[in-house]
PDB file of C-alpha atoms in Angstrom:
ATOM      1  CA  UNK R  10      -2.918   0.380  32.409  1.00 94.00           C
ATOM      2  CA  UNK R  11      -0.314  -0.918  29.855  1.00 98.00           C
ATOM      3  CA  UNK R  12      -1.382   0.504  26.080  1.00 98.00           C
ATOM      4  CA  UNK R  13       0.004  -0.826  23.311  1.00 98.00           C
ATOM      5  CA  UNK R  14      -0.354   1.372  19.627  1.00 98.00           C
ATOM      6  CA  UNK R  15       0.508  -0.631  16.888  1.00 98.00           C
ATOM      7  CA  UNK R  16       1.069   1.088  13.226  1.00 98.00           C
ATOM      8  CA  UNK R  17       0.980  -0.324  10.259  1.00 98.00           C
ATOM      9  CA  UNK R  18       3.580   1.444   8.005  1.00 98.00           C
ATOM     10  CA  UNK R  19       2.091   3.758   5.382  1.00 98.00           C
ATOM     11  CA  UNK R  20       1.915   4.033   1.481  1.00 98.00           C
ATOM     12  CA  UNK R  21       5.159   2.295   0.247  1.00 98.00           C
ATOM     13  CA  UNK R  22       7.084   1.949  -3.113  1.00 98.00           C
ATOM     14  CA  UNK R  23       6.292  -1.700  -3.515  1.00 98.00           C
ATOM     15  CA  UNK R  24       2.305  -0.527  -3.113  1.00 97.00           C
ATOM     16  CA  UNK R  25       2.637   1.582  -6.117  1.00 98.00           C
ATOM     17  CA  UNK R  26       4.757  -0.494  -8.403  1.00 97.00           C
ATOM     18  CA  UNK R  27       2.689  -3.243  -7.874  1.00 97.00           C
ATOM     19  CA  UNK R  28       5.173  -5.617  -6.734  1.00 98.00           C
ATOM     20  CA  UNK R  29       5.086  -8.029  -4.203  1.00 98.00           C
ATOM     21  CA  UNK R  30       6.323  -6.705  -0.863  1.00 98.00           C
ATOM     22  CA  UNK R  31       7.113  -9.119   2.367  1.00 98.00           C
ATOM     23  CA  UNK R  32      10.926  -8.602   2.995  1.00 98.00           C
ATOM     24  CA  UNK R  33      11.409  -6.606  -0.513  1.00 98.00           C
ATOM     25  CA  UNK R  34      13.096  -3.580   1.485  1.00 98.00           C
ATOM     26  CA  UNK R  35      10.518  -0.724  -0.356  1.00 98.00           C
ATOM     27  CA  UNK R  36      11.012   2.772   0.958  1.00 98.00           C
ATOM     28  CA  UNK R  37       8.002   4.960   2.003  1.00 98.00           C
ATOM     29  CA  UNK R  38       7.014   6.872  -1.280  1.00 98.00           C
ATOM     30  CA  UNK R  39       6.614  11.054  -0.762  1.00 98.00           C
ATOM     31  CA  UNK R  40       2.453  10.166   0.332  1.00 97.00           C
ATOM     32  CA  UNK R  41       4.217   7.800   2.492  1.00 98.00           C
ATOM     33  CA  UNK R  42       6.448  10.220   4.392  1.00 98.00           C
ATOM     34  CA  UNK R  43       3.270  12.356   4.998  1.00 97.00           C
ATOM     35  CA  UNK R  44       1.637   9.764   6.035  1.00 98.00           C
ATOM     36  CA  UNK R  45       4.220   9.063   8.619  1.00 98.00           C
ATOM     37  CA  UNK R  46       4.316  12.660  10.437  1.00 97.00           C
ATOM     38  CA  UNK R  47       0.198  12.456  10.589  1.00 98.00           C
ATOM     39  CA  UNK R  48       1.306   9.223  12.574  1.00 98.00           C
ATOM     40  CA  UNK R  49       3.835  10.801  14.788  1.00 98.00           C
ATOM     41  CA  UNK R  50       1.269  13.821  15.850  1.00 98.00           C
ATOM     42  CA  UNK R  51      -1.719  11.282  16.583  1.00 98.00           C
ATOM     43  CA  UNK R  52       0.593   9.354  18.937  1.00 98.00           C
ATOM     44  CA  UNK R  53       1.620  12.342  20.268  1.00 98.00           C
ATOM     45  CA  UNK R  54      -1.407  13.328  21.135  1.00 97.00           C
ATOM     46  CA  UNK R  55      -2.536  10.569  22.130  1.00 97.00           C
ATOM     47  CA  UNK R  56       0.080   9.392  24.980  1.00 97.00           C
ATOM     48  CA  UNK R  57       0.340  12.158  28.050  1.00 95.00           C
ATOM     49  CA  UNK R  58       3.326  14.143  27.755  1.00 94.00           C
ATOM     50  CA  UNK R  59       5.681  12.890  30.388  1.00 94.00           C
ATOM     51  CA  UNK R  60       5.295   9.618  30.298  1.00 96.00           C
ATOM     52  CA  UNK R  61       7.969   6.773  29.532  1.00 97.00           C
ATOM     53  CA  UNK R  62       7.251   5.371  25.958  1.00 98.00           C
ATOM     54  CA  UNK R  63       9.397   2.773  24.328  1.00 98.00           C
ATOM     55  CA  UNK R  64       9.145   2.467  20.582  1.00 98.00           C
ATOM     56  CA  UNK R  65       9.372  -1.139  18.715  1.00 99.00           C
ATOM     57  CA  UNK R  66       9.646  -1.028  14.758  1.00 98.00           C
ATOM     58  CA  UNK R  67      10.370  -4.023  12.136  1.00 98.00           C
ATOM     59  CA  UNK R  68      13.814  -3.203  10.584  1.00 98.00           C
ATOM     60  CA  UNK R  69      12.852  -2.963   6.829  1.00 98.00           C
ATOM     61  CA  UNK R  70      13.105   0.944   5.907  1.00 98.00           C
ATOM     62  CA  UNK R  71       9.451   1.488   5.352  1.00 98.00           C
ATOM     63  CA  UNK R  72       8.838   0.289   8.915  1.00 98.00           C
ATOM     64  CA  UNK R  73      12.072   2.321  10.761  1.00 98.00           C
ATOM     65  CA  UNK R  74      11.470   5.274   8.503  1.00 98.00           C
ATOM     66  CA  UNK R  75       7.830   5.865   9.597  1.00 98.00           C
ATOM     67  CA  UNK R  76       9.318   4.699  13.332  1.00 98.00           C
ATOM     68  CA  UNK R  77      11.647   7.330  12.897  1.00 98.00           C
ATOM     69  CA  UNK R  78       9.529  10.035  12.692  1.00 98.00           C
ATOM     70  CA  UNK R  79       7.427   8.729  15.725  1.00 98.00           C
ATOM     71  CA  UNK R  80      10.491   8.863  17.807  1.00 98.00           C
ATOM     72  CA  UNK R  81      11.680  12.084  16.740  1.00 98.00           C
ATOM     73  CA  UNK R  82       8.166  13.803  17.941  1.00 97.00           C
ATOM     74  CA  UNK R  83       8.075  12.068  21.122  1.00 97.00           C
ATOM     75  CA  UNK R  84      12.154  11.635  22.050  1.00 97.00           C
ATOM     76  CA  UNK R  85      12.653   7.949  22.013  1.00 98.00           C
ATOM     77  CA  UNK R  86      14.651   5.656  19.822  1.00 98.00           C
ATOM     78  CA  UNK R  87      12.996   3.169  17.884  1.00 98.00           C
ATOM     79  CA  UNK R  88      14.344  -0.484  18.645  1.00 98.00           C
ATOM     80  CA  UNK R  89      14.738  -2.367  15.337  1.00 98.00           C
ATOM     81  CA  UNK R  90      13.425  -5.940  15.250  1.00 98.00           C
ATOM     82  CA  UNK R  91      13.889  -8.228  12.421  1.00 98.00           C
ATOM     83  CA  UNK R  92      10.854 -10.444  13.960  1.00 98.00           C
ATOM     84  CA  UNK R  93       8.203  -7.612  13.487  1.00 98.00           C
ATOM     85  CA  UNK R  94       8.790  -7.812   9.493  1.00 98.00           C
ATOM     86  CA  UNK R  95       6.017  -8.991   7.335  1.00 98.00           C
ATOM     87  CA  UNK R  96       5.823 -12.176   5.750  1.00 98.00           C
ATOM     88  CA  UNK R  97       9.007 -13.488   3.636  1.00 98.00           C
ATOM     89  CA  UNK R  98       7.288 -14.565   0.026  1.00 98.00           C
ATOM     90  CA  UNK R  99      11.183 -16.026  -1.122  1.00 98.00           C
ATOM     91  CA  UNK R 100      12.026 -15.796  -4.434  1.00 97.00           C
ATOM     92  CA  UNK R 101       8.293 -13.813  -4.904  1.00 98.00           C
ATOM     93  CA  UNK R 102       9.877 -10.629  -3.013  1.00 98.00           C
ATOM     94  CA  UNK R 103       9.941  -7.488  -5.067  1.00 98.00           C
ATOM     95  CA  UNK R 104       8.307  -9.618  -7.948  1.00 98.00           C
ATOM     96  CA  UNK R 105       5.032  -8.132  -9.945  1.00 98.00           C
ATOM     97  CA  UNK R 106       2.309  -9.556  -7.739  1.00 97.00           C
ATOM     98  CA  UNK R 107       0.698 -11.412 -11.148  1.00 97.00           C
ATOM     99  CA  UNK R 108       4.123 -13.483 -10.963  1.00 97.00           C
ATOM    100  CA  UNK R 109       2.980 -14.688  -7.407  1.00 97.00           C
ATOM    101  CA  UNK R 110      -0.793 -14.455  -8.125  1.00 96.00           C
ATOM    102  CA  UNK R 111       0.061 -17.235 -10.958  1.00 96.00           C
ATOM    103  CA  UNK R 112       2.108 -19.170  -8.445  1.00 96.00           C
ATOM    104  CA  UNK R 113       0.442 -19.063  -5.228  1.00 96.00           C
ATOM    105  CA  UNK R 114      -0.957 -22.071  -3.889  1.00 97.00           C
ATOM    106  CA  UNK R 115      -4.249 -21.166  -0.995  1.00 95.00           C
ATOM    107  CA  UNK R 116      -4.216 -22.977   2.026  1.00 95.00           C
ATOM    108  CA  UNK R 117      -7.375 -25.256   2.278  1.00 95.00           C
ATOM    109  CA  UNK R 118     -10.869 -24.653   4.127  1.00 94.00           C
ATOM    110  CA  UNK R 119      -9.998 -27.403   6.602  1.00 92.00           C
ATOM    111  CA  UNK R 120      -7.083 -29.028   7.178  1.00 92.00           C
ATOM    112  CA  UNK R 121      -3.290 -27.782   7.619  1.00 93.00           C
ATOM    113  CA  UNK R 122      -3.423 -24.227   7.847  1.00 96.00           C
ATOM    114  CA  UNK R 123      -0.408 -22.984   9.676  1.00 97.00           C
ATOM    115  CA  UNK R 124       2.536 -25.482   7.837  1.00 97.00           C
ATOM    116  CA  UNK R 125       0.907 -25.092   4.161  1.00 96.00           C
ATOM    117  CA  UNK R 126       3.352 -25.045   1.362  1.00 96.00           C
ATOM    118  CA  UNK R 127       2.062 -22.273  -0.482  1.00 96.00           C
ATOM    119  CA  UNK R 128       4.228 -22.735  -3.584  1.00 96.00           C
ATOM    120  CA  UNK R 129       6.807 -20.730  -3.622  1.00 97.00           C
ATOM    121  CA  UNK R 130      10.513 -21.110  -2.868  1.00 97.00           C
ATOM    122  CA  UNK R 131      12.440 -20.163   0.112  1.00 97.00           C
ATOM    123  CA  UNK R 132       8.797 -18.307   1.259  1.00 97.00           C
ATOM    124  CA  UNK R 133       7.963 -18.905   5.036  1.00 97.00           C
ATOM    125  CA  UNK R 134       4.875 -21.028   6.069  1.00 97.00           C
ATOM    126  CA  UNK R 135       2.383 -19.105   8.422  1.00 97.00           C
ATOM    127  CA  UNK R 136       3.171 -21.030  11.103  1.00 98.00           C
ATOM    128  CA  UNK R 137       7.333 -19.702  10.769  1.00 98.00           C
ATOM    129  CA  UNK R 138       5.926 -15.984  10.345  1.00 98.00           C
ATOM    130  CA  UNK R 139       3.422 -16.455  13.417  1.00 98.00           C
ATOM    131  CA  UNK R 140       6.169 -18.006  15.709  1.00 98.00           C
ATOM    132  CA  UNK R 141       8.517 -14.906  15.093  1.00 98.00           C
ATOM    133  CA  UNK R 142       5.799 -12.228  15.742  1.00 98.00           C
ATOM    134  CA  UNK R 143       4.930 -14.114  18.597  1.00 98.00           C
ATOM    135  CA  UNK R 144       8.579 -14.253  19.957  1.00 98.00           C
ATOM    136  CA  UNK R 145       8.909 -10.562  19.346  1.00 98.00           C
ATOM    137  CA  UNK R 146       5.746  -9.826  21.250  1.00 98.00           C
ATOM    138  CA  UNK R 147       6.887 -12.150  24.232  1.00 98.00           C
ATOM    139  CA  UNK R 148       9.834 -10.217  24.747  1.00 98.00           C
ATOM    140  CA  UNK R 149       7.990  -6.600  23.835  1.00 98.00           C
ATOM    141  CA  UNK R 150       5.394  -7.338  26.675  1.00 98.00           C
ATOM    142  CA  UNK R 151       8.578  -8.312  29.374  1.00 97.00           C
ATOM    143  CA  UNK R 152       8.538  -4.834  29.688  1.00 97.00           C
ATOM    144  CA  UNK R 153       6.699  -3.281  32.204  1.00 97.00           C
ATOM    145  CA  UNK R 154       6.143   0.184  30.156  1.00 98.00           C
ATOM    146  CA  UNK R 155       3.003   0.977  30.037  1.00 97.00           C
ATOM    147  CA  UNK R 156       2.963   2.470  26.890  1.00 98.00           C
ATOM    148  CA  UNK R 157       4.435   1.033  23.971  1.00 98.00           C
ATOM    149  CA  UNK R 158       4.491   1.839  20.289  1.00 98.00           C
ATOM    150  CA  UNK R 159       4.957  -1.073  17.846  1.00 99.00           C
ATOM    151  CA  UNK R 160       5.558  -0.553  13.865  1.00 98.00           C
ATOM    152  CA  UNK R 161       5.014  -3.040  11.773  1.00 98.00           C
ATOM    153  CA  UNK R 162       3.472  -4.397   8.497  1.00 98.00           C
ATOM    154  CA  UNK R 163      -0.348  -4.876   7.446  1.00 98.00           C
ATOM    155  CA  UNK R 164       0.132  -8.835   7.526  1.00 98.00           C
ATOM    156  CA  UNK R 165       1.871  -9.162  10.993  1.00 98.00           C
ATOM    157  CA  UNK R 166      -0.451  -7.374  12.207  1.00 98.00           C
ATOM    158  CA  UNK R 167      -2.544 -10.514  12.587  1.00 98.00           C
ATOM    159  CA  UNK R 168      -0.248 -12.182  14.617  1.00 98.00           C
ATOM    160  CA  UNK R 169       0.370  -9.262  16.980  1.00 98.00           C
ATOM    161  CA  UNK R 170      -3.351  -9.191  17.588  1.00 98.00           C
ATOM    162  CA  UNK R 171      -3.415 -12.938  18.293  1.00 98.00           C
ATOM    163  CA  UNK R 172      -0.447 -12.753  20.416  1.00 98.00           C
ATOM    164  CA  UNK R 173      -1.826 -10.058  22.506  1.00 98.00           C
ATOM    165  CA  UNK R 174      -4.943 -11.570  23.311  1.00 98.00           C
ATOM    166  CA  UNK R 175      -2.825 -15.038  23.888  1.00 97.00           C
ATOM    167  CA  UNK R 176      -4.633 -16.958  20.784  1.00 97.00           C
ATOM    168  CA  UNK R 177      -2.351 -20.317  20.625  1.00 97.00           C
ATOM    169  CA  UNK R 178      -0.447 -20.305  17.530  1.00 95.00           C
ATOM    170  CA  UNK R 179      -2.480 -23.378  16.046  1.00 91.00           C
ATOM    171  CA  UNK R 180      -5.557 -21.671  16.554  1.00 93.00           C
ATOM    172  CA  UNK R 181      -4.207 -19.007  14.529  1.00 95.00           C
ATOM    173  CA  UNK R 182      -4.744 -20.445  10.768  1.00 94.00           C
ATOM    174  CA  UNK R 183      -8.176 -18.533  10.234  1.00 95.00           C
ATOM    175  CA  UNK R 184      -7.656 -15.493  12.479  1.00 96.00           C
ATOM    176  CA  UNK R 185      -6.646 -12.123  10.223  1.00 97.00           C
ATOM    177  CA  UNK R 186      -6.921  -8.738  12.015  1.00 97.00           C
ATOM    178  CA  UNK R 187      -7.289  -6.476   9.196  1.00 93.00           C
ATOM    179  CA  UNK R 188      -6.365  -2.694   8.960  1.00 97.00           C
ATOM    180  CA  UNK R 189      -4.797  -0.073   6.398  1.00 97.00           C
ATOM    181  CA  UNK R 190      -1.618   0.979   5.695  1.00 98.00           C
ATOM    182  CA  UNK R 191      -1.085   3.678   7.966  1.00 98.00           C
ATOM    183  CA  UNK R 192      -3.291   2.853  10.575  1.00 98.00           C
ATOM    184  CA  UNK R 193      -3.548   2.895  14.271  1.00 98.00           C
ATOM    185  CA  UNK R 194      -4.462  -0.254  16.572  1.00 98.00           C
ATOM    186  CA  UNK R 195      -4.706   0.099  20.072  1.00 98.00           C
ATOM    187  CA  UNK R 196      -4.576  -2.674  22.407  1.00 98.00           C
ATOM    188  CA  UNK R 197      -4.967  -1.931  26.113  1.00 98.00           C
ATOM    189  CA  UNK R 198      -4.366  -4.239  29.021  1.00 98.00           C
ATOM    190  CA  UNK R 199      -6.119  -3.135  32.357  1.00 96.00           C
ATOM    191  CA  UNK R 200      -4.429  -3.092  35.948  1.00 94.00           C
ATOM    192  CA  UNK R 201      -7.058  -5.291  38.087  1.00 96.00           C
ATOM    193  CA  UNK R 202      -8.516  -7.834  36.160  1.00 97.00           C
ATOM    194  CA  UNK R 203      -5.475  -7.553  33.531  1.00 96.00           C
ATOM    195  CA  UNK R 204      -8.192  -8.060  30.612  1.00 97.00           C
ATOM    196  CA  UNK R 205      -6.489  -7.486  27.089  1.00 98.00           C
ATOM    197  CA  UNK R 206      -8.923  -5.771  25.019  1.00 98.00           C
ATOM    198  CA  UNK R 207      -8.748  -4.999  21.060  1.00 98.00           C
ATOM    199  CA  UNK R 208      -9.731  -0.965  21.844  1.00 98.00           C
ATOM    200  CA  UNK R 209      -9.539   0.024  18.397  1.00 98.00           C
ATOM    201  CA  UNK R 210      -8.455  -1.532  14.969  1.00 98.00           C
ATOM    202  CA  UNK R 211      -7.273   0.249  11.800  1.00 98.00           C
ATOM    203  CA  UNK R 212      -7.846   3.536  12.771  1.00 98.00           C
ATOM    204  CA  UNK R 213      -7.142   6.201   9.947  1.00 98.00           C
ATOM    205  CA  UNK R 214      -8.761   9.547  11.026  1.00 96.00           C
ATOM    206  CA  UNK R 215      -5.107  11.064  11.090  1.00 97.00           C
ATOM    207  CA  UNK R 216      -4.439  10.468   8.199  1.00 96.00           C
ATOM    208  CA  UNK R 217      -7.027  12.836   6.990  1.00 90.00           C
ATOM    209  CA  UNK R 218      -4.388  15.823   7.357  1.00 76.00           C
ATOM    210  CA  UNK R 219      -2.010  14.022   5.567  1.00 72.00           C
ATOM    211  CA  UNK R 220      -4.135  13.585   2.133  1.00 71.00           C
ATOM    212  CA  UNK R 221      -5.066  16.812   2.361  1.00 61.00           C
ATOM    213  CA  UNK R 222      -1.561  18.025   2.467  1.00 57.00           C
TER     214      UNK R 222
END
């Protein structure tokens, strides 16, 4: 059975300044970093000791930092992939979020979803974001591992969902696969019917330790 655990990157800098994060390279603030380690021992404890595990992480630092940590605890090093980065916003990265907020342009109820223009230079249209995570995903799954660890950002999270359970890109305008920063998804694919299945999304009981620390 191939399992896939898929963490969204904890409490980061642009988070707490308020700023608008997509490729804005924030670090993980000192919550962040806790955060991360309460990661590292859930996956650990979660995947049997022994087994192969290959680690996937976007290559902004908020993503490989809290991919570091994973691959320290379980001895395996992360592979850095530009395509697993959340959404480029342009000129709107590492801006207060008001300056976007004022800006931003909402895609509409029906209609072109995927290709909207939402207003703001140089930022990527859903569809260009989806098409990467997609890409990434493709070549992630070539892999016959059967466990895999993917970090990545609360956003393109969404399209690694969709990907995994093969939703075509222009069905993908209304789909969003919520979960918290610092979360755990786990997707698992099963060896005889080879059923994908959504096992759990957003998971945050590790990060119980962490706050309390």
């Amino acid at each position: 059975m191939r399992t896939l655990h898929v963490v969204t990157h904890p409490e980061a800098t642009h988070h707490v300044e308020g700023v608008v994060g997509g490729w804005h390279d924030s670090r993980l603030t000192p919550a962040g970093v806790r955060a991360a380690f309460a990661i590292a021992r859930a996956l650990r404890d979660r995947i049997p000791h022994g087994t192969e595990v290959e680690l996937f992480s976007s290559d902004l630092r908020r993503t490989s930092r809290t991919a570091d940590e994973v691959g320290e605890l379980l001895g395996v090093k992360p592979v850095l992939d530009p395509r697993l980065r959340e959404k480029s916003y342009g000129e709107a990265g590492g801006k207060p979020q008001e300056w976007l907020d004022r800006r931003f342009v909402p895609p509409p109820a029906v209609g072109e979803r995927m290709d909207h223009d939402e207003g703001v230079a140089g930022a990527e249209t859903k569809a260009e974001w989806a098409r990467r995570v997609y890409a990434a995903m493709d070549a992630i799954l070539r892999s016959p591992c059967e466990q895999q660890i993917i970090v990545t950002h609360g956003g393109s999270l969404t399209y690694v969902v969709a990907s995994w359970i093969r939703m075509p890109i222009e069905s993908a305008g209304y789909a969003s696969f919520r979960a918290p920063s610092g979360s755990i998804t786990t997707l698992r694919e099963d060896d005889f019917f080879h059923n994908r299945q959504v096992a759990g999304l957003g998971d945050t009981r590790h990060l119980d330790s962490a706050q309390a620390g």
